[in-house]
Short mmCIF file of C-alpha atoms in Angstrom, two decimals:
data_model
loop_
_atom_site.label_atom_id
_atom_site.label_comp_id
_atom_site.label_asym_id
_atom_site.label_seq_id
_atom_site.Cartn_x
_atom_site.Cartn_y
_atom_site.Cartn_z
CA MET A 1 -27.98 -13.86 13.39
CA SER A 2 -30.08 -10.87 14.43
CA THR A 3 -32.28 -9.00 11.99
CA ARG A 4 -30.33 -5.83 12.80
CA GLY A 5 -27.04 -7.49 11.85
CA VAL A 6 -28.44 -8.79 8.56
CA THR A 7 -29.87 -5.36 7.75
CA ALA A 8 -26.53 -3.66 8.50
CA ARG A 9 -24.65 -6.04 6.22
CA VAL A 10 -27.19 -5.66 3.43
CA SER A 11 -26.89 -1.88 3.82
CA VAL A 12 -23.10 -2.03 3.57
CA ARG A 13 -23.31 -4.26 0.50
CA GLY A 14 -25.78 -1.83 -1.06
CA GLU A 15 -23.47 1.12 -0.38
CA LEU A 16 -20.57 -0.69 -2.07
CA LEU A 17 -22.30 -2.41 -4.97
CA GLY A 18 -25.58 -0.52 -5.33
CA PRO A 19 -26.27 1.52 -8.48
CA LYS A 20 -24.80 4.67 -6.93
CA ARG A 21 -21.27 3.33 -6.30
CA ARG A 22 -21.03 0.03 -8.18
CA ALA A 23 -18.90 1.39 -11.03
CA THR A 24 -16.58 3.20 -8.61
CA THR A 25 -16.12 0.10 -6.43
CA VAL A 26 -15.39 -2.15 -9.42
CA GLY A 27 -13.06 0.48 -10.89
CA VAL A 28 -11.05 0.73 -7.66
CA LEU A 29 -10.79 -3.07 -7.47
CA LEU A 30 -9.58 -3.20 -11.08
CA ILE A 31 -6.91 -0.64 -10.23
CA ILE A 32 -5.79 -2.87 -7.36
CA LEU A 33 -5.74 -5.85 -9.73
CA MET A 34 -3.68 -3.80 -12.17
CA VAL A 35 -1.02 -3.00 -9.59
CA ALA A 36 -1.08 -6.47 -8.04
CA PHE A 37 -0.75 -8.42 -11.29
CA GLU A 38 2.11 -6.13 -12.31
CA ALA A 39 3.91 -6.77 -9.02
CA MET A 40 3.39 -10.56 -9.12
CA GLY A 41 3.94 -11.03 -12.85
CA VAL A 42 6.93 -8.80 -13.46
CA ASN A 43 8.87 -10.27 -10.54
CA THR A 44 8.49 -13.72 -12.11
CA ALA A 45 9.44 -12.58 -15.61
CA MET A 46 12.40 -10.41 -14.57
CA PRO A 47 15.16 -13.10 -14.71
CA ARG A 48 14.35 -13.93 -18.36
CA LEU A 49 13.83 -10.26 -19.18
CA VAL A 50 17.27 -9.07 -18.07
CA VAL A 51 18.96 -12.02 -19.81
CA ASP A 52 17.21 -11.20 -23.09
CA LEU A 53 18.30 -7.58 -22.78
CA GLY A 54 21.87 -8.62 -21.94
CA ALA A 55 21.81 -6.78 -18.62
CA LEU A 56 22.01 -9.51 -15.98
CA THR A 57 24.45 -7.46 -13.89
CA LEU A 58 21.81 -4.71 -13.68
CA TYR A 59 19.14 -7.06 -12.32
CA ALA A 60 18.24 -4.86 -9.34
CA TRP A 61 17.82 -1.62 -11.28
CA PRO A 62 14.30 -2.21 -12.70
CA PHE A 63 13.09 -2.72 -9.10
CA VAL A 64 15.04 0.28 -7.84
CA ALA A 65 13.67 2.51 -10.63
CA PHE A 66 10.10 1.45 -9.82
CA MET A 67 10.60 2.04 -6.09
CA ALA A 68 12.14 5.50 -6.57
CA ALA A 69 9.38 6.62 -8.92
CA ALA A 70 6.66 5.20 -6.66
CA VAL A 71 7.97 7.17 -3.67
CA PHE A 72 8.07 10.37 -5.72
CA GLY A 73 4.59 9.70 -7.11
CA THR A 74 3.24 8.99 -3.63
CA VAL A 75 4.47 12.28 -2.20
CA MET A 76 3.42 14.39 -5.15
CA ALA A 77 -0.03 12.76 -5.30
CA GLY A 78 -0.67 13.61 -1.65
CA TRP A 79 0.23 17.25 -2.24
CA TRP A 80 -1.73 17.31 -5.52
CA CYS A 81 -4.88 15.80 -4.00
CA ASP A 82 -4.87 18.25 -1.07
CA ARG A 83 -4.35 21.16 -3.42
CA SER A 84 -6.73 20.27 -6.26
CA GLY A 85 -8.61 17.11 -5.27
CA PRO A 86 -8.16 13.56 -6.58
CA ARG A 87 -9.85 14.10 -9.95
CA VAL A 88 -6.78 14.74 -12.13
CA PRO A 89 -4.42 12.31 -10.32
CA LEU A 90 -6.95 9.49 -10.74
CA LEU A 91 -7.04 10.15 -14.47
CA VAL A 92 -3.32 10.70 -14.92
CA ALA A 93 -2.14 7.71 -12.83
CA PRO A 94 -3.62 4.89 -14.98
CA ALA A 95 -2.43 6.68 -18.10
CA LEU A 96 1.14 6.82 -16.73
CA PHE A 97 0.95 3.19 -15.63
CA GLY A 98 -0.36 2.05 -19.01
CA ALA A 99 2.28 4.06 -20.87
CA GLY A 100 4.92 2.43 -18.67
CA LEU A 101 3.61 -1.05 -19.50
CA VAL A 102 3.78 -0.37 -23.25
CA THR A 103 7.22 1.26 -22.98
CA ALA A 104 8.62 -1.71 -21.05
CA ALA A 105 7.00 -4.22 -23.42
CA LEU A 106 8.67 -2.57 -26.42
CA ALA A 107 12.06 -2.17 -24.72
CA HIS A 108 15.14 -3.27 -26.66
CA GLY A 109 17.61 -2.17 -24.03
CA MET A 110 17.93 -1.42 -20.33
CA PRO A 111 17.48 2.40 -20.66
CA GLN A 112 14.07 1.98 -22.31
CA LEU A 113 13.05 -0.66 -19.77
CA LEU A 114 14.03 1.63 -16.89
CA GLY A 115 12.00 4.44 -18.49
CA GLY A 116 8.97 2.17 -18.56
CA ARG A 117 9.52 1.14 -14.94
CA VAL A 118 9.73 4.79 -13.89
CA LEU A 119 6.38 5.51 -15.56
CA GLN A 120 4.85 2.44 -13.89
CA GLY A 121 6.19 3.54 -10.49
CA LEU A 122 4.86 7.07 -10.91
CA GLY A 123 1.44 5.67 -11.84
CA ALA A 124 1.36 3.15 -8.99
CA GLY A 125 2.42 5.69 -6.35
CA THR A 126 -0.03 8.30 -7.59
CA VAL A 127 -3.01 5.98 -7.88
CA THR A 128 -2.59 4.50 -4.40
CA VAL A 129 -2.86 7.84 -2.61
CA SER A 130 -5.58 9.11 -4.94
CA MET A 131 -7.73 6.04 -4.28
CA TYR A 132 -7.69 6.63 -0.53
CA VAL A 133 -8.66 10.27 -1.03
CA LEU A 134 -11.47 9.13 -3.33
CA ILE A 135 -12.68 6.66 -0.69
CA ALA A 136 -12.70 9.46 1.90
CA LEU A 137 -14.91 11.54 -0.37
CA ILE A 138 -17.21 8.90 -1.83
CA TYR A 139 -17.82 6.24 0.84
CA PRO A 140 -19.50 6.79 4.24
CA GLU A 141 -17.32 5.96 7.23
CA ARG A 142 -19.23 2.82 8.23
CA VAL A 143 -18.68 1.31 4.76
CA ARG A 144 -14.93 1.89 4.62
CA PRO A 145 -13.83 -1.24 6.58
CA ALA A 146 -15.71 -3.40 4.07
CA MET A 147 -14.17 -1.45 1.18
CA PHE A 148 -10.68 -1.98 2.57
CA GLY A 149 -11.53 -5.68 2.93
CA LEU A 150 -12.47 -5.85 -0.75
CA MET A 151 -9.26 -4.07 -1.70
CA SER A 152 -7.20 -6.62 0.22
CA SER A 153 -9.15 -9.48 -1.36
CA ALA A 154 -8.26 -8.11 -4.78
CA TRP A 155 -4.65 -9.18 -4.12
CA VAL A 156 -5.57 -12.86 -3.65
CA LEU A 157 -6.08 -13.81 -7.30
CA PRO A 158 -2.89 -12.08 -8.52
CA SER A 159 -0.92 -13.68 -5.66
CA LEU A 160 -2.17 -17.17 -6.55
CA ILE A 161 -2.20 -17.15 -10.35
CA GLY A 162 0.03 -14.19 -11.24
CA PRO A 163 3.43 -15.92 -10.88
CA PRO A 164 2.50 -19.19 -12.69
CA ILE A 165 0.69 -17.39 -15.52
CA SER A 166 3.60 -14.99 -15.91
CA GLY A 167 6.00 -17.95 -16.02
CA ILE A 168 3.95 -19.76 -18.66
CA VAL A 169 3.54 -16.64 -20.82
CA THR A 170 7.25 -15.84 -20.56
CA GLU A 171 8.37 -19.38 -21.44
CA ARG A 172 5.88 -20.04 -24.29
CA TRP A 173 5.66 -16.60 -25.85
CA SER A 174 7.61 -13.66 -24.43
CA TRP A 175 8.01 -11.59 -21.28
CA ARG A 176 6.72 -8.66 -23.35
CA TRP A 177 3.20 -10.10 -23.15
CA VAL A 178 3.39 -9.98 -19.35
CA PHE A 179 3.36 -6.19 -19.66
CA LEU A 180 0.97 -5.93 -22.62
CA GLY A 181 -1.52 -8.34 -21.04
CA LEU A 182 -2.22 -5.80 -18.28
CA VAL A 183 -3.16 -2.97 -20.65
CA PRO A 184 -6.84 -4.07 -21.01
CA ILE A 185 -7.20 -4.04 -17.20
CA VAL A 186 -5.83 -0.49 -17.14
CA VAL A 187 -8.34 0.60 -19.78
CA MET A 188 -11.32 -1.00 -17.97
CA ALA A 189 -10.30 0.55 -14.64
CA PHE A 190 -9.97 3.96 -16.27
CA VAL A 191 -13.41 3.71 -17.92
CA LEU A 192 -15.15 2.67 -14.69
CA VAL A 193 -13.52 5.29 -12.45
CA VAL A 194 -14.07 8.22 -14.82
CA PRO A 195 -17.81 8.67 -13.99
CA ALA A 196 -17.10 8.94 -10.25
CA VAL A 197 -14.20 11.29 -10.87
CA ARG A 198 -16.30 13.54 -13.10
CA ARG A 199 -18.86 13.96 -10.28
CA LEU A 200 -16.23 15.29 -7.88
CA GLY A 201 -16.38 19.06 -7.55
CA GLU A 202 -13.39 21.32 -7.27
CA PRO A 203 -12.09 21.49 -3.67
CA GLU A 204 -12.99 25.14 -3.35
CA ARG A 205 -16.61 24.25 -4.15
CA GLY A 206 -16.63 21.13 -2.00
CA ILE A 207 -17.75 23.25 1.02
CA PRO A 208 -20.93 25.12 0.21
CA PRO A 209 -21.25 28.78 1.20
CA ALA A 210 -22.87 29.72 4.50
CA GLY A 211 -26.57 29.14 4.41
CA GLY A 212 -26.44 27.36 1.06
CA PRO A 213 -27.74 23.83 0.63
CA ALA A 214 -25.41 20.97 -0.09
CA GLU A 215 -25.62 19.72 -3.64
CA ILE A 216 -26.76 16.10 -3.85
CA MET A 217 -24.92 14.03 -6.46
CA PRO A 218 -25.09 10.26 -6.87
CA GLY A 219 -21.88 8.88 -5.48
CA GLY A 220 -20.63 12.36 -4.65
CA PRO A 221 -18.86 13.40 -1.47
CA ALA A 222 -21.73 15.28 0.16
CA GLU A 223 -25.04 13.77 1.14
CA VAL A 224 -27.61 15.39 3.39
CA GLY A 225 -29.42 13.61 6.18
CA PRO A 226 -28.77 11.13 8.97
CA GLY A 227 -25.76 8.96 8.24
CA GLY A 228 -24.56 11.14 5.36
CA PRO A 229 -20.90 12.14 5.21
CA ALA A 230 -21.40 15.84 5.83
CA GLU A 231 -23.97 18.31 7.08
CA ILE A 232 -23.66 22.06 6.80
CA GLY A 233 -23.25 23.92 10.04
CA PRO A 234 -23.99 27.55 10.81
CA ARG A 235 -20.46 28.57 9.90
CA GLY A 236 -20.82 27.24 6.39
CA SER A 237 -18.16 24.56 6.92
CA ALA A 238 -18.44 20.80 6.85
CA GLU A 239 -18.98 19.65 10.42
CA ILE A 240 -18.25 16.10 11.45
CA VAL A 241 -21.23 13.77 11.77
CA PRO A 242 -21.40 9.98 11.81
CA GLY A 243 -19.79 8.82 8.60
CA GLY A 244 -18.21 12.16 7.78
CA LEU A 245 -14.79 13.67 7.36
CA ALA A 246 -13.18 15.71 10.07
CA GLU A 247 -14.31 19.26 10.57
CA ALA A 248 -12.81 21.92 8.34
CA ALA A 249 -12.10 25.18 10.08
CA PRO A 250 -13.36 28.43 8.55
CA GLY A 251 -11.13 29.62 5.76
CA ASP A 252 -9.03 26.45 5.88
CA THR A 253 -9.38 25.42 2.25
CA PRO A 254 -7.40 22.55 0.74
CA THR A 255 -5.71 24.77 -1.79
CA ARG A 256 -4.33 27.25 0.71
CA ASP A 257 -3.18 24.61 3.20
CA ALA A 258 -1.59 22.37 0.60
CA GLY A 259 0.06 25.32 -1.09
CA ALA A 260 1.75 26.42 2.12
CA ARG A 261 3.03 22.91 2.72
CA GLY A 262 3.98 22.48 -0.93
CA ARG A 263 7.03 24.73 -0.68
CA GLY A 264 10.03 22.46 -1.04
CA VAL A 265 7.92 19.30 -1.38
CA VAL A 266 9.41 18.50 -4.80
CA LEU A 267 12.97 18.48 -3.46
CA ALA A 268 11.89 16.49 -0.42
CA ALA A 269 10.11 13.98 -2.67
CA LEU A 270 13.21 13.60 -4.84
CA ALA A 271 15.43 13.13 -1.79
CA ALA A 272 13.04 10.52 -0.38
CA ALA A 273 12.92 8.70 -3.73
CA VAL A 274 16.70 8.56 -3.99
CA GLY A 275 17.07 7.61 -0.32
CA VAL A 276 14.51 4.79 -0.39
CA SER A 277 15.84 3.39 -3.66
CA ALA A 278 19.39 3.52 -2.28
CA LEU A 279 18.25 1.50 0.74
CA SER A 280 16.61 -1.01 -1.60
CA TYR A 281 19.77 -1.25 -3.69
CA ALA A 282 21.89 -1.67 -0.57
CA GLY A 283 19.67 -4.58 0.40
CA GLU A 284 20.56 -6.30 -2.88
CA ARG A 285 24.29 -6.20 -2.09
CA LYS A 286 26.19 -8.38 0.33
CA ASP A 287 29.34 -6.36 0.91
CA VAL A 288 30.65 -3.50 3.01
CA PHE A 289 29.78 -1.01 0.27
CA ALA A 290 26.11 -1.64 1.10
CA LEU A 291 26.69 0.03 4.48
CA VAL A 292 28.13 3.11 2.75
CA ILE A 293 25.12 3.31 0.45
CA ALA A 294 22.73 2.89 3.38
CA ALA A 295 24.48 5.64 5.36
CA GLY A 296 24.24 8.05 2.43
CA ALA A 297 20.57 7.19 2.03
CA ILE A 298 19.89 8.02 5.67
CA LEU A 299 21.60 11.40 5.30
CA LEU A 300 19.19 12.18 2.46
CA LEU A 301 16.13 10.79 4.17
CA VAL A 302 16.34 12.52 7.56
CA PRO A 303 15.70 16.10 6.34
CA ALA A 304 13.25 14.88 3.68
CA LEU A 305 11.14 12.99 6.18
CA ARG A 306 10.87 16.04 8.44
CA ARG A 307 8.84 17.64 5.64
CA LEU A 308 7.04 14.55 4.34
CA LEU A 309 5.86 13.05 7.64
CA PRO A 310 3.67 14.64 10.33
CA GLY A 311 5.44 15.72 13.47
CA GLY A 312 5.63 13.17 16.26
CA VAL A 313 5.85 10.01 14.12
CA PHE A 314 9.06 8.74 15.71
CA ALA A 315 7.72 9.53 19.18
CA ALA A 316 4.41 7.81 18.31
CA ARG A 317 2.35 10.84 19.30
CA GLN A 318 -1.34 10.03 19.71
CA GLY A 319 -3.49 9.98 16.60
CA VAL A 320 -2.21 10.38 13.05
CA PRO A 321 1.53 10.24 13.94
CA THR A 322 1.03 6.84 15.60
CA LEU A 323 -0.98 5.60 12.62
CA VAL A 324 1.77 6.61 10.19
CA ALA A 325 4.35 4.91 12.42
CA ALA A 326 2.18 1.78 12.71
CA ARG A 327 1.86 1.53 8.92
CA GLY A 328 5.65 1.57 8.61
CA LEU A 329 6.19 -0.94 11.43
CA CYS A 330 3.77 -3.60 10.18
CA ALA A 331 4.92 -3.22 6.57
CA ALA A 332 8.58 -3.48 7.58
CA LEU A 333 7.93 -6.58 9.67
CA PHE A 334 5.85 -8.40 7.08
CA GLY A 335 7.76 -7.19 4.01
CA ALA A 336 11.20 -8.13 5.30
CA ALA A 337 10.15 -11.57 6.58
CA ASN A 338 8.21 -12.19 3.36
CA SER A 339 11.31 -11.39 1.30
CA PHE A 340 13.65 -13.69 3.24
CA LEU A 341 11.30 -16.60 3.97
CA PRO A 342 12.01 -18.32 0.62
CA LEU A 343 15.75 -18.00 1.34
CA MET A 344 15.28 -19.71 4.71
CA LEU A 345 13.40 -22.61 3.10
CA THR A 346 15.79 -23.07 0.16
CA SER A 347 19.04 -22.69 2.10
CA SER A 348 18.16 -24.45 5.35
CA HIS A 349 15.72 -27.10 4.10
CA ARG A 350 16.64 -27.50 0.41
CA TRP A 351 13.15 -26.68 -0.82
CA SER A 352 12.69 -25.80 -4.48
CA LEU A 353 11.81 -22.22 -5.40
CA ALA A 354 8.32 -23.33 -6.39
CA ALA A 355 7.73 -25.01 -3.02
CA ALA A 356 9.23 -22.08 -1.11
CA GLY A 357 6.66 -19.78 -2.70
CA ILE A 358 3.66 -21.72 -1.36
CA PRO A 359 3.81 -20.24 2.19
CA LEU A 360 3.72 -16.78 0.62
CA ALA A 361 0.46 -17.67 -1.12
CA VAL A 362 -0.89 -19.00 2.20
CA GLY A 363 -0.02 -15.66 3.77
CA SER A 364 -1.96 -13.82 1.04
CA LEU A 365 -5.01 -15.97 1.77
CA GLY A 366 -4.70 -15.26 5.50
CA TRP A 367 -4.45 -11.53 4.80
CA SER A 368 -7.55 -11.59 2.62
CA ALA A 369 -9.58 -13.70 5.07
CA ALA A 370 -8.82 -11.47 8.08
CA SER A 371 -9.43 -8.31 6.08
CA PHE A 372 -12.78 -9.66 4.86
CA TRP A 373 -13.73 -10.60 8.43
CA GLN A 374 -12.97 -7.17 9.86
CA GLY A 375 -14.99 -5.58 7.07
CA ARG A 376 -18.05 -7.51 8.26
CA HIS A 377 -17.64 -6.07 11.78
CA PRO A 378 -17.49 -2.28 11.31
CA ASP A 379 -18.33 -1.55 14.95
CA LEU A 380 -15.27 -3.26 16.45
CA PRO A 381 -12.69 -0.82 17.94
CA ARG A 382 -10.01 -0.42 15.28
CA ALA A 383 -7.21 0.37 17.77
CA ARG A 384 -7.90 -2.96 19.45
CA LEU A 385 -7.81 -4.77 16.11
CA LEU A 386 -4.52 -3.03 15.38
CA ARG A 387 -3.01 -4.36 18.63
CA VAL A 388 -4.27 -7.89 17.88
CA GLY A 389 -2.80 -7.64 14.38
CA PHE A 390 0.62 -6.69 15.72
CA GLY A 391 0.34 -9.55 18.22
CA LEU A 392 -0.29 -12.02 15.40
CA LEU A 393 2.67 -10.65 13.43
CA THR A 394 4.92 -11.00 16.47
CA VAL A 395 3.83 -14.62 17.01
CA SER A 396 4.49 -15.38 13.34
CA VAL A 397 8.10 -14.15 13.33
CA LEU A 398 8.76 -16.01 16.58
CA GLY A 399 7.49 -19.12 14.81
CA LEU A 400 9.87 -18.51 11.92
CA GLN A 401 12.79 -18.82 14.37
CA LEU A 402 11.95 -22.55 14.31
CA VAL A 403 12.10 -22.52 10.51
CA ALA A 404 15.36 -20.61 10.04
CA GLN A 405 17.59 -23.46 11.24
CA PRO A 406 18.25 -26.80 9.47
CA TRP A 407 17.09 -28.63 12.60
CA GLY A 408 13.81 -26.69 12.62
CA ALA A 409 10.41 -27.75 11.31
CA ALA A 410 9.98 -26.34 7.81
CA TRP A 411 6.25 -27.12 7.80
CA LEU A 412 5.76 -24.46 10.48
CA SER A 413 6.31 -21.86 7.74
CA PHE A 414 2.75 -22.52 6.50
CA LEU A 415 1.19 -21.93 9.91
CA ALA A 416 3.45 -19.00 10.77
CA TRP A 417 2.76 -17.21 7.50
CA ALA A 418 -0.97 -17.80 7.64
CA ILE A 419 -0.88 -16.10 11.06
CA ALA A 420 1.26 -13.27 9.65
CA GLY A 421 -1.21 -12.75 6.81
CA ALA A 422 -4.08 -12.59 9.31
CA GLY A 423 -2.13 -10.00 11.30
CA MET A 424 -1.72 -7.80 8.23
CA GLY A 425 -5.38 -8.30 7.36
CA LEU A 426 -6.23 -6.66 10.68
CA CYS A 427 -3.45 -4.05 10.79
CA PHE A 428 -3.70 -2.47 7.34
CA PRO A 429 -7.48 -1.86 7.18
CA SER A 430 -7.47 -0.60 10.76
CA VAL A 431 -4.68 1.90 10.08
CA ASN A 432 -6.31 3.09 6.86
CA PHE A 433 -9.77 3.43 8.45
CA LEU A 434 -8.49 5.41 11.44
CA LEU A 435 -6.28 7.56 9.23
CA LEU A 436 -9.24 8.70 7.12
CA ARG A 437 -11.40 9.21 10.22
CA GLN A 438 -8.81 11.43 11.92
CA SER A 439 -7.73 13.42 8.85
CA GLU A 440 -9.23 16.81 8.21
CA ARG A 441 -10.34 17.41 4.65
CA PRO A 442 -7.24 19.42 3.67
CA GLU A 443 -4.95 16.78 5.21
CA VAL A 444 -6.26 13.54 3.67
CA GLY A 445 -3.74 13.49 0.81
CA PHE A 446 -0.78 14.47 2.98
CA ASN A 447 -1.55 11.93 5.70
CA THR A 448 -2.19 9.15 3.20
CA SER A 449 1.05 9.82 1.33
CA ALA A 450 2.92 10.01 4.66
CA ALA A 451 1.62 6.56 5.61
CA GLN A 452 2.61 5.20 2.20
CA VAL A 453 6.12 6.69 2.47
CA SER A 454 6.42 5.20 5.96
CA GLU A 455 5.49 1.81 4.52
CA GLN A 456 7.97 2.08 1.64
CA LEU A 457 10.77 3.32 3.87
CA GLY A 458 10.16 0.72 6.58
CA THR A 459 10.14 -2.15 4.11
CA ALA A 460 13.23 -0.95 2.25
CA ALA A 461 15.11 -0.31 5.50
CA MET A 462 14.47 -3.75 6.99
CA ILE A 463 15.24 -5.55 3.73
CA GLY A 464 18.48 -3.56 3.69
CA VAL A 465 19.20 -4.65 7.25
CA GLY A 466 18.63 -8.27 6.22
CA GLY A 467 21.07 -7.88 3.33
CA ALA A 468 23.64 -6.27 5.61
CA LEU A 469 23.30 -9.14 8.11
CA LEU A 470 23.85 -11.66 5.32
CA ALA A 471 26.98 -9.78 4.27
CA LEU A 472 28.20 -9.66 7.88
CA PHE A 473 27.53 -13.29 8.88
CA GLY A 474 27.96 -14.91 5.48
CA VAL A 475 25.29 -17.61 5.93
CA PRO A 476 21.49 -17.38 6.35
CA THR A 477 21.45 -19.72 9.36
CA LEU A 478 23.27 -17.06 11.37
CA ALA A 479 21.84 -13.91 9.78
CA MET A 480 18.14 -14.82 9.72
CA PRO A 481 17.68 -15.43 13.49
CA VAL A 482 19.14 -11.97 14.16
CA LEU A 483 16.84 -10.39 11.57
CA LEU A 484 13.82 -12.19 13.02
CA GLY A 485 14.80 -10.96 16.48
CA LEU A 486 14.79 -7.37 15.23
CA LEU A 487 11.43 -7.92 13.54
CA THR A 488 10.05 -9.27 16.82
CA LEU A 489 11.03 -5.98 18.47
CA LEU A 490 9.08 -4.13 15.78
CA GLY A 491 6.02 -6.25 16.51
CA VAL A 492 6.24 -5.63 20.25
CA THR A 493 6.65 -1.90 19.59
CA GLY A 494 3.52 -1.97 17.44
CA MET A 495 1.53 -3.63 20.22
CA LEU A 496 2.73 -1.03 22.73
CA ILE A 497 1.79 2.00 20.61
CA ALA A 498 -1.48 0.63 19.16
CA GLY A 499 -3.49 2.20 21.98
CA ARG A 500 -2.36 5.67 20.84
CA ALA A 501 -3.93 5.15 17.42
CA ALA A 502 -7.35 6.23 18.62
CA THR A 503 -8.00 9.82 19.65
CA SER A 504 -11.04 9.04 21.80
#
């Protein structure tokens, strides 16, 4: 290994875990752990939970409530961050999430449980967007691939130990402790992120006046000198330099831009929340009524998405629109196949539920490994990595065609899903890195929330398609090959548009 390569890696490690940003990095990772353990643990505890509350027929509603609230929180956080910066959302989000955990833990009926799930969804949606805005402000561009790699790695432990620990806690004590056990993580994340949040200036003061020096703050968004995120040009605006955010035009402040876009955003966010949750609920049903629900959801989503997504997403226009589309495509492909893979293994090969979950853990490890690898190579072209990632995802769903049938080789699910995880480990960090690079300062929140909405909508839509196919064909051995064929088309589409992700 060359001395230059060792020095670069040491420098990246120092930027992430040095005294200036150590608390922020650990705080962000704890937030990821908070969300991940909730997702892994609550899913495992939910069957016992709904039985104890006497609401088995309402099994899908805690998931639907979380999804709807997360979509609303995502949209509103993007608008909020562009208007006022990420300071308040980063403080409010963990508080909402923690309040939701306590509310759900103390629930004695479905209404209280749903209230807790709504608070958790609002917190999760808000914190996800706010974290990306914080990363855009705090971390130099060269460090971001490694940061995204760490964030992906933070999902490994919850994926491996979350479900079994949740099962043990639920069986030996109570499902209530699954919620309460996460509260200390919320508190630690809050305490560690607060110092970084307090150093963030108001957005109006984030761009110094013409001729004025940039204020130097440890861990703050502006640093002066070679390699720093921003230097002050003659116009008094932040001009792009290596490691910086995109150039802000004179007079184009975050508050004014976000305020103009904010008109009607609340109604659009509500419509998107209802539409996405309706698609999720339709995916839980296996009857003709699911098609009616899905059609109504689309009628709500079409006008909402015109306001919530940048123009040109569905045409894969070069730059940010393609990145938002790519986030939705890869999430839809992976999320839908991930949801139905256990069904393929249990119905076609008679595997137990415990055994059918092992390939999912293998996929998580593949995701983490590929994400860690790309973080160690910050100079690789991200658009090329995005195309390779989509290629790996396409190969993986083609491999699952040999798993979906009783005559197929079930063991291929391990290999296929390791490849799928590696594909996501390349796709997600590449999309997120390019999105921050190409977003102007007043657009970071909007573009990040648009990518998150694209992910949520794509996943819900394809899971709904899978449910509709099951209702139509009646058996997984007929429905799953059709679904996998559609997912293959998504992967090929992703490979074709990946070249438009880069602007230069």
